[in-house]
């Protein structure tokens, strides 16, 4: 036994190599490794069980004697990639106990070797896992580098290439991104200048001979366009002037600004075809900015190149710019373009179009509006003018109903109408153009008005003021047409050397010439005829019906070129200001008081009622404080959509409107700067209509007129309207911006009319403060909505502001 043990020990140390035997490489004893002997039963092999689970190795008692271990059955072994059963092993090994012991020890050495290699496998797997993480890390770093490169590129173009001009302008001359900052360095307006320029055009500073001595910055895109930017510091206001000059034919200078809600809402430009409350809600392609019929053309009869933003940005475009305006709701852009055409801007004032405008900013929208609108309307005002202005605020305007045929108007109609109107109060009686036999006669038709002077004297004694409607159109049937042609007083056909008068259509006159206001002889000729009317009939006031810019002949030519068709109305109005003008039908600048601007003719429908309110508010925003709304109940009635201008035709008075529509229209007009009647409340023979008319008359006399007179001076001094949208009261209140069917009279009265059929309740918003309800006299807290507010048919919701120290 001792010999066997020694032989086994020798085998473990240096195993002998003999033919037909397998050598197991085991570590030397000198390594200090501890030898552990494993033994197993025949069933304790390494195979899985019937469910595929790996069997656990069974460890035997480490103190089992070597003899018993030497005779135990051996499990299957895998040596040199070859599986051998115990019987095979015995066949190929020495058939002796010594050989068995040696084999067992060799198996133990093999298992020991596998156990020692196991940590290396784990480390290898760790290395593989580590390599996988490194690959992910490299990929992530690659994308980060790409992102940083892209960000650096954008930053380079938007920051490095963006220069600061005049402290508050940020302009990238490569991408032409333009931004203006306020006093707190917050962006108030942004956009892209020179939209029509090619993206690969490189800018550079202008040559010395192209620069100006006013301190402006000059940038040029070689042979394409030139941009001048200047700055004017007005204390709390900052104004920036931009002027584009096209240097190549076909280029249309175009600047587009973003319509972002966080940058406020844009207002101005008068009324548009869609009757949108704000320009930010409009959507139309580039259209020439000129007065027209808003039913057919893009803009209405009152225009002004003035646009204002609710957060304190205003824009004013030069009159010499051939301005086209476009609003793209898809891209949220408000765009200005300079482009000539064959009618509106046919008189090219420069060889190539120029876009010239000014942007002003301040912290307060209201103060900015005061800066940008006409500062004072008092200059040259006479005491008589103030009296006429007060009378238009205090007394209604009575418009003799339009007749389908001129012959239907006579003295009897005028007298009967005035007698019916006395019940509602005295005022101005307006006689339409049919007081003449032919438009342009400027003399009374004696066949229909043989004793008109006596009739007018009677009306004056009753307290009425008679107003004649006049116009610059002269019918080809008029006796004055031949005289005007002989004197060359008319606008003539383009390229005709002033030999052929240009003709147009005006209401009942299918063919008419137009006085050339640029001819120095035209105004004296017209003034002479108006003076004769005053002396013979005692008429002191006139209503100037100019039509719109589109009523001029299409191929017109004046003795002196006009900047645009609206200059015609401006020049004629200015020429007749001292002749007692009560109102005008078209304007592009604020006429001198007491002249009012009329709203467009309104259809006798609920839509026409809503359009009347929108027109009054929008005209007030662009600086027209004195607005004359159309007749209560509507000016005409057409069930179909219009395809031609209303001012091309003489539309008869609409039939008596629905009583509910008339009542709601009357309630709204009570709070507007002036009231105009065509139909009389007495025509309804209704106790409800009569009662409402008397109640509204009392409200206007006791509440509204006093407020209109109170805010007359601020309107004359600062250009603020008498009737204002709510956002003019509090431009920082977001709710005031979105309310389009309420308005204020000055700053002390909120009106919330009903503008839809069959409604007797509505949503009402009151700005901050304490307000007294005009219906039930209760006090209402401001800065909140009132939902489901009841408004009976005979009532209108209005609220008077109470002192700040008022307590409930």
mmCIF file with all atom_site columns, N, CA, C and O in Angstrom, residues 602-643:
data_model
loop_
_atom_site.group_PDB
_atom_site.id
_atom_site.type_symbol
_atom_site.label_atom_id
_atom_site.label_alt_id
_atom_site.label_comp_id
_atom_site.label_asym_id
_atom_site.label_entity_id
_atom_site.label_seq_id
_atom_site.pdbx_PDB_ins_code
_atom_site.Cartn_x
_atom_site.Cartn_y
_atom_site.Cartn_z
_atom_site.occupancy
_atom_site.B_iso_or_equiv
_atom_site.pdbx_formal_charge
_atom_site.auth_seq_id
_atom_site.auth_comp_id
_atom_site.auth_asym_id
_atom_site.auth_atom_id
_atom_site.pdbx_PDB_model_num
ATOM 1   N N  . UNK A 1 602 ? -73.399 99.318  -45.650 1.00 0.00 ? 602 UNK A N  1
ATOM 2   C CA . UNK A 1 602 ? -73.619 98.029  -44.988 1.00 0.00 ? 602 UNK A CA 1
ATOM 3   C C  . UNK A 1 602 ? -74.885 97.373  -45.512 1.00 0.00 ? 602 UNK A C  1
ATOM 4   O O  . UNK A 1 602 ? -75.917 98.036  -45.708 1.00 0.00 ? 602 UNK A O  1
ATOM 5   N N  . UNK A 1 603 ? -74.799 96.075  -45.715 1.00 0.00 ? 603 UNK A N  1
ATOM 6   C CA . UNK A 1 603 ? -75.968 95.304  -46.126 1.00 0.00 ? 603 UNK A CA 1
ATOM 7   C C  . UNK A 1 603 ? -76.931 95.188  -44.938 1.00 0.00 ? 603 UNK A C  1
ATOM 8   O O  . UNK A 1 603 ? -76.499 95.088  -43.785 1.00 0.00 ? 603 UNK A O  1
ATOM 9   N N  . UNK A 1 604 ? -78.207 95.217  -45.202 1.00 0.00 ? 604 UNK A N  1
ATOM 10  C CA . UNK A 1 604 ? -79.223 95.200  -44.149 1.00 0.00 ? 604 UNK A CA 1
ATOM 11  C C  . UNK A 1 604 ? -79.410 93.781  -43.616 1.00 0.00 ? 604 UNK A C  1
ATOM 12  O O  . UNK A 1 604 ? -80.513 93.204  -43.684 1.00 0.00 ? 604 UNK A O  1
ATOM 13  N N  . UNK A 1 605 ? -78.361 93.217  -43.073 1.00 0.00 ? 605 UNK A N  1
ATOM 14  C CA . UNK A 1 605 ? -78.376 91.871  -42.506 1.00 0.00 ? 605 UNK A CA 1
ATOM 15  C C  . UNK A 1 605 ? -77.606 91.890  -41.190 1.00 0.00 ? 605 UNK A C  1
ATOM 16  O O  . UNK A 1 605 ? -76.967 92.888  -40.832 1.00 0.00 ? 605 UNK A O  1
ATOM 17  N N  . UNK A 1 606 ? -77.649 90.772  -40.482 1.00 0.00 ? 606 UNK A N  1
ATOM 18  C CA . UNK A 1 606 ? -76.890 90.676  -39.232 1.00 0.00 ? 606 UNK A CA 1
ATOM 19  C C  . UNK A 1 606 ? -75.390 90.750  -39.497 1.00 0.00 ? 606 UNK A C  1
ATOM 20  O O  . UNK A 1 606 ? -74.629 91.279  -38.695 1.00 0.00 ? 606 UNK A O  1
ATOM 21  N N  . UNK A 1 607 ? -74.974 90.223  -40.628 1.00 0.00 ? 607 UNK A N  1
ATOM 22  C CA . UNK A 1 607 ? -73.563 90.339  -40.985 1.00 0.00 ? 607 UNK A CA 1
ATOM 23  C C  . UNK A 1 607 ? -73.180 91.801  -41.184 1.00 0.00 ? 607 UNK A C  1
ATOM 24  O O  . UNK A 1 607 ? -72.090 92.235  -40.795 1.00 0.00 ? 607 UNK A O  1
ATOM 25  N N  . UNK A 1 608 ? -74.081 92.575  -41.791 1.00 0.00 ? 608 UNK A N  1
ATOM 26  C CA . UNK A 1 608 ? -73.815 94.003  -41.958 1.00 0.00 ? 608 UNK A CA 1
ATOM 27  C C  . UNK A 1 608 ? -73.692 94.721  -40.637 1.00 0.00 ? 608 UNK A C  1
ATOM 28  O O  . UNK A 1 608 ? -72.886 95.657  -40.493 1.00 0.00 ? 608 UNK A O  1
ATOM 29  N N  . UNK A 1 609 ? -74.467 94.295  -39.633 1.00 0.00 ? 609 UNK A N  1
ATOM 30  C CA . UNK A 1 609 ? -74.360 94.884  -38.297 1.00 0.00 ? 609 UNK A CA 1
ATOM 31  C C  . UNK A 1 609 ? -72.981 94.631  -37.704 1.00 0.00 ? 609 UNK A C  1
ATOM 32  O O  . UNK A 1 609 ? -72.348 95.538  -37.150 1.00 0.00 ? 609 UNK A O  1
ATOM 33  N N  . UNK A 1 610 ? -72.509 93.398  -37.816 1.00 0.00 ? 610 UNK A N  1
ATOM 34  C CA . UNK A 1 610 ? -71.185 93.068  -37.272 1.00 0.00 ? 610 UNK A CA 1
ATOM 35  C C  . UNK A 1 610 ? -70.075 93.817  -38.019 1.00 0.00 ? 610 UNK A C  1
ATOM 36  O O  . UNK A 1 610 ? -69.092 94.259  -37.415 1.00 0.00 ? 610 UNK A O  1
ATOM 37  N N  . UNK A 1 611 ? -70.235 93.954  -39.332 1.00 0.00 ? 611 UNK A N  1
ATOM 38  C CA . UNK A 1 611 ? -69.222 94.662  -40.117 1.00 0.00 ? 611 UNK A CA 1
ATOM 39  C C  . UNK A 1 611 ? -69.168 96.142  -39.756 1.00 0.00 ? 611 UNK A C  1
ATOM 40  O O  . UNK A 1 611 ? -68.091 96.755  -39.807 1.00 0.00 ? 611 UNK A O  1
ATOM 41  N N  . UNK A 1 612 ? -70.281 96.719  -39.382 1.00 0.00 ? 612 UNK A N  1
ATOM 42  C CA . UNK A 1 612 ? -70.300 98.125  -38.981 1.00 0.00 ? 612 UNK A CA 1
ATOM 43  C C  . UNK A 1 612 ? -69.454 98.350  -37.741 1.00 0.00 ? 612 UNK A C  1
ATOM 44  O O  . UNK A 1 612 ? -68.650 99.297  -37.672 1.00 0.00 ? 612 UNK A O  1
ATOM 45  N N  . UNK A 1 613 ? -69.608 97.495  -36.744 1.00 0.00 ? 613 UNK A N  1
ATOM 46  C CA . UNK A 1 613 ? -68.793 97.626  -35.526 1.00 0.00 ? 613 UNK A CA 1
ATOM 47  C C  . UNK A 1 613 ? -67.320 97.419  -35.841 1.00 0.00 ? 613 UNK A C  1
ATOM 48  O O  . UNK A 1 613 ? -66.459 98.168  -35.360 1.00 0.00 ? 613 UNK A O  1
ATOM 49  N N  . UNK A 1 614 ? -67.003 96.418  -36.667 1.00 0.00 ? 614 UNK A N  1
ATOM 50  C CA . UNK A 1 614 ? -65.601 96.158  -37.006 1.00 0.00 ? 614 UNK A CA 1
ATOM 51  C C  . UNK A 1 614 ? -64.981 97.355  -37.718 1.00 0.00 ? 614 UNK A C  1
ATOM 52  O O  . UNK A 1 614 ? -63.820 97.704  -37.471 1.00 0.00 ? 614 UNK A O  1
ATOM 53  N N  . UNK A 1 615 ? -65.750 98.004  -38.605 1.00 0.00 ? 615 UNK A N  1
ATOM 54  C CA . UNK A 1 615 ? -65.221 99.156  -39.335 1.00 0.00 ? 615 UNK A CA 1
ATOM 55  C C  . UNK A 1 615 ? -64.928 100.319 -38.394 1.00 0.00 ? 615 UNK A C  1
ATOM 56  O O  . UNK A 1 615 ? -63.879 100.965 -38.483 1.00 0.00 ? 615 UNK A O  1
ATOM 57  N N  . UNK A 1 616 ? -65.849 100.605 -37.486 1.00 0.00 ? 616 UNK A N  1
ATOM 58  C CA . UNK A 1 616 ? -65.647 101.722 -36.550 1.00 0.00 ? 616 UNK A CA 1
ATOM 59  C C  . UNK A 1 616 ? -64.403 101.496 -35.703 1.00 0.00 ? 616 UNK A C  1
ATOM 60  O O  . UNK A 1 616 ? -63.579 102.408 -35.520 1.00 0.00 ? 616 UNK A O  1
ATOM 61  N N  . UNK A 1 617 ? -64.233 100.285 -35.181 1.00 0.00 ? 617 UNK A N  1
ATOM 62  C CA . UNK A 1 617 ? -63.088 100.002 -34.310 1.00 0.00 ? 617 UNK A CA 1
ATOM 63  C C  . UNK A 1 617 ? -61.774 100.024 -35.089 1.00 0.00 ? 617 UNK A C  1
ATOM 64  O O  . UNK A 1 617 ? -60.772 100.575 -34.616 1.00 0.00 ? 617 UNK A O  1
ATOM 65  N N  . UNK A 1 618 ? -61.767 99.430  -36.272 1.00 0.00 ? 618 UNK A N  1
ATOM 66  C CA . UNK A 1 618 ? -60.524 99.386  -37.050 1.00 0.00 ? 618 UNK A CA 1
ATOM 67  C C  . UNK A 1 618 ? -60.117 100.767 -37.537 1.00 0.00 ? 618 UNK A C  1
ATOM 68  O O  . UNK A 1 618 ? -58.922 101.080 -37.564 1.00 0.00 ? 618 UNK A O  1
ATOM 69  N N  . UNK A 1 619 ? -61.065 101.594 -37.909 1.00 0.00 ? 619 UNK A N  1
ATOM 70  C CA . UNK A 1 619 ? -60.714 102.947 -38.325 1.00 0.00 ? 619 UNK A CA 1
ATOM 71  C C  . UNK A 1 619 ? -60.201 103.768 -37.148 1.00 0.00 ? 619 UNK A C  1
ATOM 72  O O  . UNK A 1 619 ? -59.315 104.616 -37.312 1.00 0.00 ? 619 UNK A O  1
ATOM 73  N N  . UNK A 1 620 ? -60.736 103.519 -35.969 1.00 0.00 ? 620 UNK A N  1
ATOM 74  C CA . UNK A 1 620 ? -60.219 104.206 -34.792 1.00 0.00 ? 620 UNK A CA 1
ATOM 75  C C  . UNK A 1 620 ? -58.786 103.819 -34.486 1.00 0.00 ? 620 UNK A C  1
ATOM 76  O O  . UNK A 1 620 ? -57.969 104.656 -34.083 1.00 0.00 ? 620 UNK A O  1
ATOM 77  N N  . UNK A 1 621 ? -58.451 102.541 -34.692 1.00 0.00 ? 621 UNK A N  1
ATOM 78  C CA . UNK A 1 621 ? -57.099 102.064 -34.405 1.00 0.00 ? 621 UNK A CA 1
ATOM 79  C C  . UNK A 1 621 ? -56.066 102.756 -35.290 1.00 0.00 ? 621 UNK A C  1
ATOM 80  O O  . UNK A 1 621 ? -54.959 103.071 -34.846 1.00 0.00 ? 621 UNK A O  1
ATOM 81  N N  . UNK A 1 622 ? -56.394 103.008 -36.563 1.00 0.00 ? 622 UNK A N  1
ATOM 82  C CA . UNK A 1 622 ? -55.402 103.598 -37.458 1.00 0.00 ? 622 UNK A CA 1
ATOM 83  C C  . UNK A 1 622 ? -55.442 105.125 -37.441 1.00 0.00 ? 622 UNK A C  1
ATOM 84  O O  . UNK A 1 622 ? -54.793 105.763 -38.274 1.00 0.00 ? 622 UNK A O  1
ATOM 85  N N  . UNK A 1 623 ? -56.178 105.695 -36.490 1.00 0.00 ? 623 UNK A N  1
ATOM 86  C CA . UNK A 1 623 ? -56.064 107.135 -36.273 1.00 0.00 ? 623 UNK A CA 1
ATOM 87  C C  . UNK A 1 623 ? -57.209 107.988 -36.747 1.00 0.00 ? 623 UNK A C  1
ATOM 88  O O  . UNK A 1 623 ? -57.077 109.213 -36.816 1.00 0.00 ? 623 UNK A O  1
ATOM 89  N N  . UNK A 1 624 ? -58.372 107.385 -37.084 1.00 0.00 ? 624 UNK A N  1
ATOM 90  C CA . UNK A 1 624 ? -59.550 108.169 -37.464 1.00 0.00 ? 624 UNK A CA 1
ATOM 91  C C  . UNK A 1 624 ? -60.489 108.239 -36.255 1.00 0.00 ? 624 UNK A C  1
ATOM 92  O O  . UNK A 1 624 ? -61.285 107.331 -36.029 1.00 0.00 ? 624 UNK A O  1
ATOM 93  N N  . UNK A 1 625 ? -60.411 109.306 -35.462 1.00 0.00 ? 625 UNK A N  1
ATOM 94  C CA . UNK A 1 625 ? -61.237 109.347 -34.246 1.00 0.00 ? 625 UNK A CA 1
ATOM 95  C C  . UNK A 1 625 ? -62.712 109.611 -34.505 1.00 0.00 ? 625 UNK A C  1
ATOM 96  O O  . UNK A 1 625 ? -63.567 109.236 -33.712 1.00 0.00 ? 625 UNK A O  1
ATOM 97  N N  . UNK A 1 626 ? -63.038 110.286 -35.636 1.00 0.00 ? 626 UNK A N  1
ATOM 98  C CA . UNK A 1 626 ? -64.419 110.679 -35.907 1.00 0.00 ? 626 UNK A CA 1
ATOM 99  C C  . UNK A 1 626 ? -64.944 109.874 -37.092 1.00 0.00 ? 626 UNK A C  1
ATOM 100 O O  . UNK A 1 626 ? -64.601 110.143 -38.252 1.00 0.00 ? 626 UNK A O  1
ATOM 101 N N  . UNK A 1 627 ? -65.774 108.891 -36.775 1.00 0.00 ? 627 UNK A N  1
ATOM 102 C CA . UNK A 1 627 ? -66.288 107.957 -37.777 1.00 0.00 ? 627 UNK A CA 1
ATOM 103 C C  . UNK A 1 627 ? -67.809 108.058 -37.813 1.00 0.00 ? 627 UNK A C  1
ATOM 104 O O  . UNK A 1 627 ? -68.471 108.059 -36.770 1.00 0.00 ? 627 UNK A O  1
ATOM 105 N N  . UNK A 1 628 ? -68.351 108.146 -39.045 1.00 0.00 ? 628 UNK A N  1
ATOM 106 C CA . UNK A 1 628 ? -69.798 108.205 -39.242 1.00 0.00 ? 628 UNK A CA 1
ATOM 107 C C  . UNK A 1 628 ? -70.284 106.847 -39.719 1.00 0.00 ? 628 UNK A C  1
ATOM 108 O O  . UNK A 1 628 ? -70.042 106.473 -40.876 1.00 0.00 ? 628 UNK A O  1
ATOM 109 N N  . UNK A 1 629 ? -70.947 106.063 -38.858 1.00 0.00 ? 629 UNK A N  1
ATOM 110 C CA . UNK A 1 629 ? -71.455 104.751 -39.288 1.00 0.00 ? 629 UNK A CA 1
ATOM 111 C C  . UNK A 1 629 ? -72.573 104.918 -40.307 1.00 0.00 ? 629 UNK A C  1
ATOM 112 O O  . UNK A 1 629 ? -73.188 105.979 -40.440 1.00 0.00 ? 629 UNK A O  1
ATOM 113 N N  . UNK A 1 630 ? -72.837 103.816 -41.030 1.00 0.00 ? 630 UNK A N  1
ATOM 114 C CA . UNK A 1 630 ? -73.925 103.824 -42.000 1.00 0.00 ? 630 UNK A CA 1
ATOM 115 C C  . UNK A 1 630 ? -75.282 103.911 -41.327 1.00 0.00 ? 630 UNK A C  1
ATOM 116 O O  . UNK A 1 630 ? -75.402 103.983 -40.094 1.00 0.00 ? 630 UNK A O  1
ATOM 117 N N  . UNK A 1 631 ? -76.325 103.895 -42.132 1.00 0.00 ? 631 UNK A N  1
ATOM 118 C CA . UNK A 1 631 ? -77.683 104.048 -41.621 1.00 0.00 ? 631 UNK A CA 1
ATOM 119 C C  . UNK A 1 631 ? -78.055 102.877 -40.720 1.00 0.00 ? 631 UNK A C  1
ATOM 120 O O  . UNK A 1 631 ? -77.683 101.723 -40.972 1.00 0.00 ? 631 UNK A O  1
ATOM 121 N N  . UNK A 1 632 ? -78.774 103.157 -39.641 1.00 0.00 ? 632 UNK A N  1
ATOM 122 C CA . UNK A 1 632 ? -79.255 102.122 -38.729 1.00 0.00 ? 632 UNK A CA 1
ATOM 123 C C  . UNK A 1 632 ? -80.229 101.219 -39.483 1.00 0.00 ? 632 UNK A C  1
ATOM 124 O O  . UNK A 1 632 ? -81.209 101.684 -40.064 1.00 0.00 ? 632 UNK A O  1
ATOM 125 N N  . UNK A 1 633 ? -79.944 99.928  -39.488 1.00 0.00 ? 633 UNK A N  1
ATOM 126 C CA . UNK A 1 633 ? -80.751 98.971  -40.232 1.00 0.00 ? 633 UNK A CA 1
ATOM 127 C C  . UNK A 1 633 ? -80.151 98.594  -41.568 1.00 0.00 ? 633 UNK A C  1
ATOM 128 O O  . UNK A 1 633 ? -80.623 97.655  -42.211 1.00 0.00 ? 633 UNK A O  1
ATOM 129 N N  . UNK A 1 634 ? -79.098 99.312  -42.008 1.00 0.00 ? 634 UNK A N  1
ATOM 130 C CA . UNK A 1 634 ? -78.437 98.969  -43.264 1.00 0.00 ? 634 UNK A CA 1
ATOM 131 C C  . UNK A 1 634 ? -78.647 100.005 -44.348 1.00 0.00 ? 634 UNK A C  1
ATOM 132 O O  . UNK A 1 634 ? -79.613 100.781 -44.322 1.00 0.00 ? 634 UNK A O  1
ATOM 133 N N  . UNK A 1 635 ? -77.738 100.026 -45.311 1.00 0.00 ? 635 UNK A N  1
ATOM 134 C CA . UNK A 1 635 ? -77.783 100.993 -46.408 1.00 0.00 ? 635 UNK A CA 1
ATOM 135 C C  . UNK A 1 635 ? -78.421 100.415 -47.660 1.00 0.00 ? 635 UNK A C  1
ATOM 136 O O  . UNK A 1 635 ? -78.897 101.159 -48.522 1.00 0.00 ? 635 UNK A O  1
ATOM 137 N N  . UNK A 1 636 ? -78.392 99.121  -47.822 1.00 0.00 ? 636 UNK A N  1
ATOM 138 C CA . UNK A 1 636 ? -78.964 98.459  -48.991 1.00 0.00 ? 636 UNK A CA 1
ATOM 139 C C  . UNK A 1 636 ? -79.252 97.016  -48.602 1.00 0.00 ? 636 UNK A C  1
ATOM 140 O O  . UNK A 1 636 ? -78.867 96.559  -47.512 1.00 0.00 ? 636 UNK A O  1
ATOM 141 N N  . UNK A 1 637 ? -79.893 96.280  -49.474 1.00 0.00 ? 637 UNK A N  1
ATOM 142 C CA . UNK A 1 637 ? -80.171 94.873  -49.215 1.00 0.00 ? 637 UNK A CA 1
ATOM 143 C C  . UNK A 1 637 ? -79.911 94.072  -50.477 1.00 0.00 ? 637 UNK A C  1
ATOM 144 O O  . UNK A 1 637 ? -80.555 94.275  -51.507 1.00 0.00 ? 637 UNK A O  1
ATOM 145 N N  . UNK A 1 638 ? -78.929 93.181  -50.386 1.00 0.00 ? 638 UNK A N  1
ATOM 146 C CA . UNK A 1 638 ? -78.621 92.244  -51.462 1.00 0.00 ? 638 UNK A CA 1
ATOM 147 C C  . UNK A 1 638 ? -78.450 90.862  -50.849 1.00 0.00 ? 638 UNK A C  1
ATOM 148 O O  . UNK A 1 638 ? -77.623 90.678  -49.942 1.00 0.00 ? 638 UNK A O  1
ATOM 149 N N  . UNK A 1 639 ? -79.221 89.910  -51.325 1.00 0.00 ? 639 UNK A N  1
ATOM 150 C CA . UNK A 1 639 ? -79.143 88.557  -50.793 1.00 0.00 ? 639 UNK A CA 1
ATOM 151 C C  . UNK A 1 639 ? -77.985 87.774  -51.404 1.00 0.00 ? 639 UNK A C  1
ATOM 152 O O  . UNK A 1 639 ? -77.486 86.834  -50.804 1.00 0.00 ? 639 UNK A O  1
ATOM 153 N N  . UNK A 1 640 ? -77.543 88.174  -52.565 1.00 0.00 ? 640 UNK A N  1
ATOM 154 C CA . UNK A 1 640 ? -76.454 87.453  -53.230 1.00 0.00 ? 640 UNK A CA 1
ATOM 155 C C  . UNK A 1 640 ? -75.113 88.103  -52.895 1.00 0.00 ? 640 UNK A C  1
ATOM 156 O O  . UNK A 1 640 ? -75.057 89.244  -52.430 1.00 0.00 ? 640 UNK A O  1
ATOM 157 N N  . UNK A 1 641 ? -74.059 87.369  -53.190 1.00 0.00 ? 641 UNK A N  1
ATOM 158 C CA . UNK A 1 641 ? -72.718 87.894  -52.968 1.00 0.00 ? 641 UNK A CA 1
ATOM 159 C C  . UNK A 1 641 ? -72.397 88.937  -54.033 1.00 0.00 ? 641 UNK A C  1
ATOM 160 O O  . UNK A 1 641 ? -72.774 88.805  -55.197 1.00 0.00 ? 641 UNK A O  1
ATOM 161 N N  . UNK A 1 642 ? -71.668 89.963  -53.610 1.00 0.00 ? 642 UNK A N  1
ATOM 162 C CA . UNK A 1 642 ? -71.318 91.036  -54.532 1.00 0.00 ? 642 UNK A CA 1
ATOM 163 C C  . UNK A 1 642 ? -70.119 90.647  -55.380 1.00 0.00 ? 642 UNK A C  1
ATOM 164 O O  . UNK A 1 642 ? -69.167 90.042  -54.903 1.00 0.00 ? 642 UNK A O  1
ATOM 165 N N  . UNK A 1 643 ? -70.168 90.992  -56.645 1.00 0.00 ? 643 UNK A N  1
ATOM 166 C CA . UNK A 1 643 ? -69.023 90.785  -57.538 1.00 0.00 ? 643 UNK A CA 1
ATOM 167 C C  . UNK A 1 643 ? -68.519 92.106  -58.101 1.00 0.00 ? 643 UNK A C  1
ATOM 168 O O  . UNK A 1 643 ? -67.457 92.149  -58.703 1.00 0.00 ? 643 UNK A O  1
#
